[in-house]
Amino acid sequence: MDQDLTPDHISFSIDLTFEEARRRAEVVAALGPDWDPVAALRDEEAAYSLLYSGLDAEQQRTYDALVAAGVLPDNPGRPGGEPGRAAAH
């Protein structure tokens, strides 16, 4: 049994730059002409604020511990919030 030391595989590469640009263009086209990225970000921040609003004392301590541990982002700019505090609604 003679072992051939030449590889059985052919090495090749594919440049996906064009495909990535096409994919991104399709995503933007699918969002439509009415998509407003600023409004989407504003709505996302409002949703984040609501998610952590109205916490009782124990929940607030847990929230603060998760922020301090870096598990949750500390976002002092969210509406109604202060650094490390969930907004109360």
CSV table of C-alpha atoms in Angstrom, one decimal:
chain,number,residue,atom,x,y,z
A,1,MET,CA,0.0,0.0,0.0
A,2,ASP,CA,1.7,3.1,-1.3
A,3,GLN,CA,0.4,6.3,0.4
A,4,ASP,CA,0.3,9.3,-1.9
A,5,LEU,CA,1.4,12.4,0.0
A,6,THR,CA,-0.4,14.8,-2.3
A,7,PRO,CA,-3.7,16.2,-1.0
A,8,ASP,CA,-7.0,15.0,-2.4
A,9,HIS,CA,-8.5,18.4,-1.8
A,10,ILE,CA,-8.3,21.5,-3.9
A,11,SER,CA,-8.0,24.8,-2.0
A,12,PHE,CA,-10.2,27.7,-3.3
A,13,SER,CA,-11.6,30.9,-1.8
A,14,ILE,CA,-14.8,32.8,-2.5
A,15,ASP,CA,-15.0,36.6,-2.1
A,16,LEU,CA,-18.5,37.2,-0.5
A,17,THR,CA,-18.2,41.0,-0.6
A,18,PHE,CA,-20.6,41.3,-3.6
A,19,GLU,CA,-23.1,38.9,-2.0
A,20,GLU,CA,-23.0,40.7,1.3
A,21,ALA,CA,-23.6,44.1,-0.4
A,22,ARG,CA,-26.5,42.5,-2.3
A,23,ARG,CA,-27.9,41.0,0.9
A,24,ARG,CA,-27.8,44.3,2.7
A,25,ALA,CA,-29.5,46.1,-0.2
A,26,GLU,CA,-32.3,43.5,-0.2
A,27,VAL,CA,-32.8,44.0,3.6
A,28,VAL,CA,-33.1,47.7,3.1
A,29,ALA,CA,-35.5,47.2,0.2
A,30,ALA,CA,-37.6,44.8,2.2
A,31,LEU,CA,-37.9,47.4,5.0
A,32,GLY,CA,-39.6,49.7,2.6
A,33,PRO,CA,-39.5,53.4,2.0
A,34,ASP,CA,-41.4,54.2,5.2
A,35,TRP,CA,-38.8,52.7,7.5
A,36,ASP,CA,-37.3,55.4,9.8
A,37,PRO,CA,-34.2,54.2,11.6
A,38,VAL,CA,-34.3,57.1,14.1
A,39,ALA,CA,-37.9,56.3,15.1
A,40,ALA,CA,-37.0,52.6,15.3
A,41,LEU,CA,-34.2,53.3,17.7
A,42,ARG,CA,-36.4,55.7,19.7
A,43,ASP,CA,-39.1,52.9,19.9
A,44,GLU,CA,-36.4,50.4,21.0
A,45,GLU,CA,-35.2,52.6,23.8
A,46,ALA,CA,-38.8,53.2,24.9
A,47,ALA,CA,-39.4,49.4,25.0
A,48,TYR,CA,-36.2,48.9,27.0
A,49,SER,CA,-37.4,51.5,29.4
A,50,LEU,CA,-40.7,49.8,29.8
A,51,LEU,CA,-39.2,46.4,30.2
A,52,TYR,CA,-37.4,47.4,33.4
A,53,SER,CA,-40.1,49.9,34.7
A,54,GLY,CA,-42.2,49.4,37.8
A,55,LEU,CA,-39.8,47.1,39.6
A,56,ASP,CA,-40.3,46.4,43.3
A,57,ALA,CA,-37.3,46.8,45.7
A,58,GLU,CA,-36.1,43.2,45.3
A,59,GLN,CA,-36.4,43.3,41.5
A,60,GLN,CA,-34.5,46.7,41.5
A,61,ARG,CA,-31.7,45.2,43.6
A,62,THR,CA,-31.5,42.3,41.1
A,63,TYR,CA,-31.5,44.7,38.2
A,64,ASP,CA,-28.8,46.8,39.8
A,65,ALA,CA,-26.7,43.7,40.5
A,66,LEU,CA,-27.0,42.6,36.8
A,67,VAL,CA,-26.0,46.0,35.6
A,68,ALA,CA,-23.0,46.1,38.0
A,69,ALA,CA,-22.0,42.6,36.8
A,70,GLY,CA,-22.1,43.7,33.2
A,71,VAL,CA,-24.9,41.3,32.3
A,72,LEU,CA,-27.3,44.2,31.4
A,73,PRO,CA,-26.2,47.4,29.8
A,74,ASP,CA,-26.1,50.5,31.9
A,75,ASN,CA,-27.9,53.0,29.8
A,76,PRO,CA,-28.1,56.4,31.6
A,77,GLY,CA,-29.6,58.1,28.5
A,78,ARG,CA,-32.8,56.1,28.4
A,79,PRO,CA,-36.0,58.1,29.1
A,80,GLY,CA,-36.9,58.5,32.7
A,81,GLY,CA,-33.8,56.7,33.9
A,82,GLU,CA,-30.6,57.4,35.7
A,83,PRO,CA,-27.4,55.5,35.6
A,84,GLY,CA,-28.0,52.0,36.9
A,85,ARG,CA,-31.7,52.6,37.8
A,86,ALA,CA,-34.7,51.2,36.0
A,87,ALA,CA,-37.2,53.8,35.1
A,88,ALA,CA,-40.4,53.9,37.2
A,89,HIS,CA,-43.6,54.3,35.3
